[in-house]
Coordinates of C-alpha atoms and ligand atoms in Angstrom, one line a residue:
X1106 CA 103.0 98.2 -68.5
X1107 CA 105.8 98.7 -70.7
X1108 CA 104.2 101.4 -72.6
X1109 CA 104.0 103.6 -68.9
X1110 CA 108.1 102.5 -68.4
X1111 CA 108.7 104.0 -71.8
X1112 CA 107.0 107.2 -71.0
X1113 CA 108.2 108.1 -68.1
X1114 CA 111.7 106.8 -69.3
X1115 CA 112.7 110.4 -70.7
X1116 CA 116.3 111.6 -71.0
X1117 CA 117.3 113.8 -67.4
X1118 CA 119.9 115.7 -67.2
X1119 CA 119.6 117.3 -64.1
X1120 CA 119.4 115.3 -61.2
X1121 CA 119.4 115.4 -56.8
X1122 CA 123.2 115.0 -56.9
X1123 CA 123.1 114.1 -52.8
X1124 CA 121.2 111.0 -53.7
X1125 CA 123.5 108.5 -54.0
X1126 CA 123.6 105.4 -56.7
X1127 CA 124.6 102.3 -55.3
X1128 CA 127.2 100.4 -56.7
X1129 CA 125.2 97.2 -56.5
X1130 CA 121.8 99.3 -58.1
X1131 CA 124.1 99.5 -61.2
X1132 CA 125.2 95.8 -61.2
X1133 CA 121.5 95.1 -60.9
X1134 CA 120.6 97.6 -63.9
X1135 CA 123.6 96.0 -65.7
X1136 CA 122.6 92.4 -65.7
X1137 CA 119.6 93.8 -67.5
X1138 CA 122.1 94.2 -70.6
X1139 CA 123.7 91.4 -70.3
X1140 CA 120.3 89.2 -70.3
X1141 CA 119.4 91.7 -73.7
X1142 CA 119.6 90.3 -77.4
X1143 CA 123.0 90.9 -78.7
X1144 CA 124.2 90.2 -82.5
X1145 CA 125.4 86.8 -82.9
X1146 CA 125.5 86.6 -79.0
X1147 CA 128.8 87.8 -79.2
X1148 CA 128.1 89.8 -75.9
X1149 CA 131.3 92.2 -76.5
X1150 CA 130.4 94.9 -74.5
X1151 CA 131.7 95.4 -71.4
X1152 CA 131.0 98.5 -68.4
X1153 CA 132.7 100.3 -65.9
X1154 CA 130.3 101.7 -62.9
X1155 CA 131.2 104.8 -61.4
X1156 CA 129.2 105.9 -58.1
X1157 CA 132.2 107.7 -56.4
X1158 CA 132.4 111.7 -56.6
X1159 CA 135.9 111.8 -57.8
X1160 CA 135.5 109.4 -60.3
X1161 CA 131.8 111.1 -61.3
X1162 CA 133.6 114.5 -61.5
X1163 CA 136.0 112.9 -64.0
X1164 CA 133.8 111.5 -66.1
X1165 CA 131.4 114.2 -66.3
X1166 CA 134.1 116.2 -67.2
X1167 CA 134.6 114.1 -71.0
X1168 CA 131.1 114.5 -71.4
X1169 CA 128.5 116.7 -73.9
X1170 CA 125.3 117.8 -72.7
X1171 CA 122.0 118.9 -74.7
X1172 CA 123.5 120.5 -77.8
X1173 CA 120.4 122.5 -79.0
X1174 CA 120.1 124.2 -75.4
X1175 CA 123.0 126.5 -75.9
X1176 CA 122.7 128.5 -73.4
X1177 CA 122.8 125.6 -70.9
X1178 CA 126.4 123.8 -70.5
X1179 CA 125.0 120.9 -68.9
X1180 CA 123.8 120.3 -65.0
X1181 CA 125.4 122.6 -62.5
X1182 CA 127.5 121.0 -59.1
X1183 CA 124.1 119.8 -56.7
X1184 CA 122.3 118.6 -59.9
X1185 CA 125.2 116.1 -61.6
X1186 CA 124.2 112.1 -62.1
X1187 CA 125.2 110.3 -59.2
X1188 CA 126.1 107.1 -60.9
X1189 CA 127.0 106.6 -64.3
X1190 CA 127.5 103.7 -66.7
X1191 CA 130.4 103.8 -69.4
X1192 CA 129.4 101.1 -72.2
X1193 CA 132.3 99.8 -74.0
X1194 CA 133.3 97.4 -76.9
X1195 CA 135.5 94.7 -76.2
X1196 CA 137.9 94.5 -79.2
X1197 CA 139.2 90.9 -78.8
X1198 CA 135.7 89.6 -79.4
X1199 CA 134.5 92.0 -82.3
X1200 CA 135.4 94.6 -84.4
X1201 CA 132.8 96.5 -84.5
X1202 CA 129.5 96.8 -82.2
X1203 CA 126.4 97.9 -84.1
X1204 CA 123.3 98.7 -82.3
X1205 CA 124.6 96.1 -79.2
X1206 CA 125.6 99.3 -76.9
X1207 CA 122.0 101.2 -77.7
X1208 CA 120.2 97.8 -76.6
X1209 CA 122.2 97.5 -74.0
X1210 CA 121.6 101.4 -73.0
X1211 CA 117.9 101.1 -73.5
X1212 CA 117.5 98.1 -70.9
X1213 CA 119.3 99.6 -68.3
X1214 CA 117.5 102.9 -68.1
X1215 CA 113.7 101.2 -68.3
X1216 CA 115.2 99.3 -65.2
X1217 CA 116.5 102.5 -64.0
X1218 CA 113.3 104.1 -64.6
X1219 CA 111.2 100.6 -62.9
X1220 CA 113.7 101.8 -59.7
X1221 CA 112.7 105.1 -59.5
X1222 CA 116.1 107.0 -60.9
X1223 CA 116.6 108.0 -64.3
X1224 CA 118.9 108.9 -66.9
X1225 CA 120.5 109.9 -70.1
X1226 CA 122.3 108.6 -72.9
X1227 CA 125.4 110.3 -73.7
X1228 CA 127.3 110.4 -77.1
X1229 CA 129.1 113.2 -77.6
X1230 CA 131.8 111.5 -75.1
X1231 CA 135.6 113.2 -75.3
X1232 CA 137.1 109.3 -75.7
X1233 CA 140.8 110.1 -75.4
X1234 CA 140.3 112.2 -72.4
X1235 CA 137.8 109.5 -70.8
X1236 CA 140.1 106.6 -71.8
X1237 CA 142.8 108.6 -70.2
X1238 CA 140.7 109.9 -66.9
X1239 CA 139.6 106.1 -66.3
X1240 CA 142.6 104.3 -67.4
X1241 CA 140.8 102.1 -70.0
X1242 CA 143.4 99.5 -72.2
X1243 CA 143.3 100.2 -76.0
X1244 CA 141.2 96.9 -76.0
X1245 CA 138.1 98.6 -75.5
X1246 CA 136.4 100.9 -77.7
X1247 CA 134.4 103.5 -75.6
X1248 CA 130.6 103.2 -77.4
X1249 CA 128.7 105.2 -75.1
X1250 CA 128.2 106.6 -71.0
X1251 CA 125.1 106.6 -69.5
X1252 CA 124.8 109.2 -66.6
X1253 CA 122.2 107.7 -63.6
X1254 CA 120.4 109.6 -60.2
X1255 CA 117.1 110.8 -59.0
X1256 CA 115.5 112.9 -61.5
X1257 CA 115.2 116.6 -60.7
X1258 CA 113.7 118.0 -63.5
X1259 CA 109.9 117.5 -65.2
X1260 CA 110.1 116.2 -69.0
X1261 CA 107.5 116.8 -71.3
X1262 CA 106.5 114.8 -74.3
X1263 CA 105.0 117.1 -77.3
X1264 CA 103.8 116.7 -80.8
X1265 CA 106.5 118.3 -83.4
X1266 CA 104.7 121.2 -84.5
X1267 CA 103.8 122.4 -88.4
X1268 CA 107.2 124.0 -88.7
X1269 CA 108.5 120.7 -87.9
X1270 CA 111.6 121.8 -85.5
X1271 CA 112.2 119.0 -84.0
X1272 CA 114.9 120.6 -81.2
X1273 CA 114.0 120.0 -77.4
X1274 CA 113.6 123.2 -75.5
X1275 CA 112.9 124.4 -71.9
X1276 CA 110.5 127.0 -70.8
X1277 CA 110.3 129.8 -68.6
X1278 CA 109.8 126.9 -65.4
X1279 CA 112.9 125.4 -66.8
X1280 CA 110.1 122.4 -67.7
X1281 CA 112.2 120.8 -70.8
X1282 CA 109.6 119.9 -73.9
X1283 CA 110.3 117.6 -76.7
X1284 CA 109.0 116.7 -79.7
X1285 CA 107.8 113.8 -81.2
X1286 CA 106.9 113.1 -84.5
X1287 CA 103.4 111.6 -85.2
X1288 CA 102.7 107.5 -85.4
X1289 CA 101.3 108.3 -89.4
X1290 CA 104.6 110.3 -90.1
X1291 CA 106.8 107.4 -89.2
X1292 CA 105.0 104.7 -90.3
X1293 CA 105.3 104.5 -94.2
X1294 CA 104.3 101.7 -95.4
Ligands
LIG825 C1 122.5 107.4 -79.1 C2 122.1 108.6 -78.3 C3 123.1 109.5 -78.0 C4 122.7 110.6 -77.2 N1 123.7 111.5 -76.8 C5 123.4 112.6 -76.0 C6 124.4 113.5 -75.6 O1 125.6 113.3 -76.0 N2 124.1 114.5 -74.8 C7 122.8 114.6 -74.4 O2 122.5 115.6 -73.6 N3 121.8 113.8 -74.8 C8 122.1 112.8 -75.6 N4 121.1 111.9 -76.0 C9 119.7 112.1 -75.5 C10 118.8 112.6 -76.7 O3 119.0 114.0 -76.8 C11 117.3 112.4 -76.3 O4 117.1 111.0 -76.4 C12 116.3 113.1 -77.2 O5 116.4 114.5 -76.9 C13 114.9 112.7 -76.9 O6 114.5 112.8 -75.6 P1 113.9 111.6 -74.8 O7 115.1 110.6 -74.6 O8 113.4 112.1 -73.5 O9 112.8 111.0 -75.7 C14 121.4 110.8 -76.8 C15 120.4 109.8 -77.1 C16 120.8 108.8 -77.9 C17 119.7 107.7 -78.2

């Protein structure tokens, strides 16, 4: 049920780095985006796989990880995505790229999810350093990397409380909790 995929389809960001991704398994999960809606059906995005260590290490290296956990500076060596996806816009077929890359982003990790692995989005991306580290042509317009592996941690969904705070946070288990604002609070008319 897609209800169930959505669920379990939580953001992880520690993963069993010795599990390996497979470059076709990301081919796969990418033809999910490219048979997803897209504005106009421009289809201007375009994605670089990365299932190598070197290449992982470099990327993950351009990368932020769970801002409100600041005593956490993302997933320690053992524990890194083995796979990840950089989503980019092709500037020779639009200029800008809307919601296209989170559509794209959102398919691809319910079909990572359907596989077993799991994932994050990642937006706070150092682009000149990435552009640099991967050798990407000024033609593309880094939008957002996804980072892919076997899940290692246990995600918790929980109501926002009466204060409101809606920050993730992790417990003493290291179990990592977020909340979610009620159906009645969003829906407002
Ligand atoms: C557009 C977008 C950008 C995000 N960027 C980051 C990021 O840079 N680093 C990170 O650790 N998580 C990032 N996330 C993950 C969010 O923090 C996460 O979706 C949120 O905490 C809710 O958790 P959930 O995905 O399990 O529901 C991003 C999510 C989205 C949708």
């Amino acid at each position: 049920m897609v209800r169930d995929l959505v669920l379990k389809n939580r953001s992880y960001r520690r993963f069993y780095q010795e599990v390996a991704v497979e470059r076709e398994t990301c081919r796969e999960l990418v033809d999910l985006a490219r048979l997803s809606a897209s504005g106009s059906n421009l289809q201007p995005l375009k994605f670089i796989l990365s299932c190598e260590p070197e290449q992982n290490a470099r990327i993950f290296a351009c990368l932020g990880w769970a801002a409100y956990l600041k005593d956490w500076p993302g997933p320690a060596e053992g524990e890194r995505p083995s796979a990840y996806i950089v989503i980019l816009g092709d500037k020779e077929i639009a200029q800008s790229f809307g919601v296209n890359p989170g559509i794209a982003a959102q398919s691809i990790l319910l079909g990572a999810t359907e596989k077993g692995l799991g994932g994050c989005m990642i937006g706070s991306i150092k682009k000149p350093q990435l552009a640099q580290a991967l050798d990407i042509p000024s033609q593309f317009e880094i939008l957002l990397v996804l980072a892919i592996g076997k899940p290692r941690e246990t995600v918790v969904l929980e109501p926002v409380g009466t204060d409101g705070d809606i920050k993730y946070w992790r417990d003493a288990n290291q179990v990592h909790h977020v909340p979610k604002r009620s159906l009645d609070e969003i829906i407002i008319g």
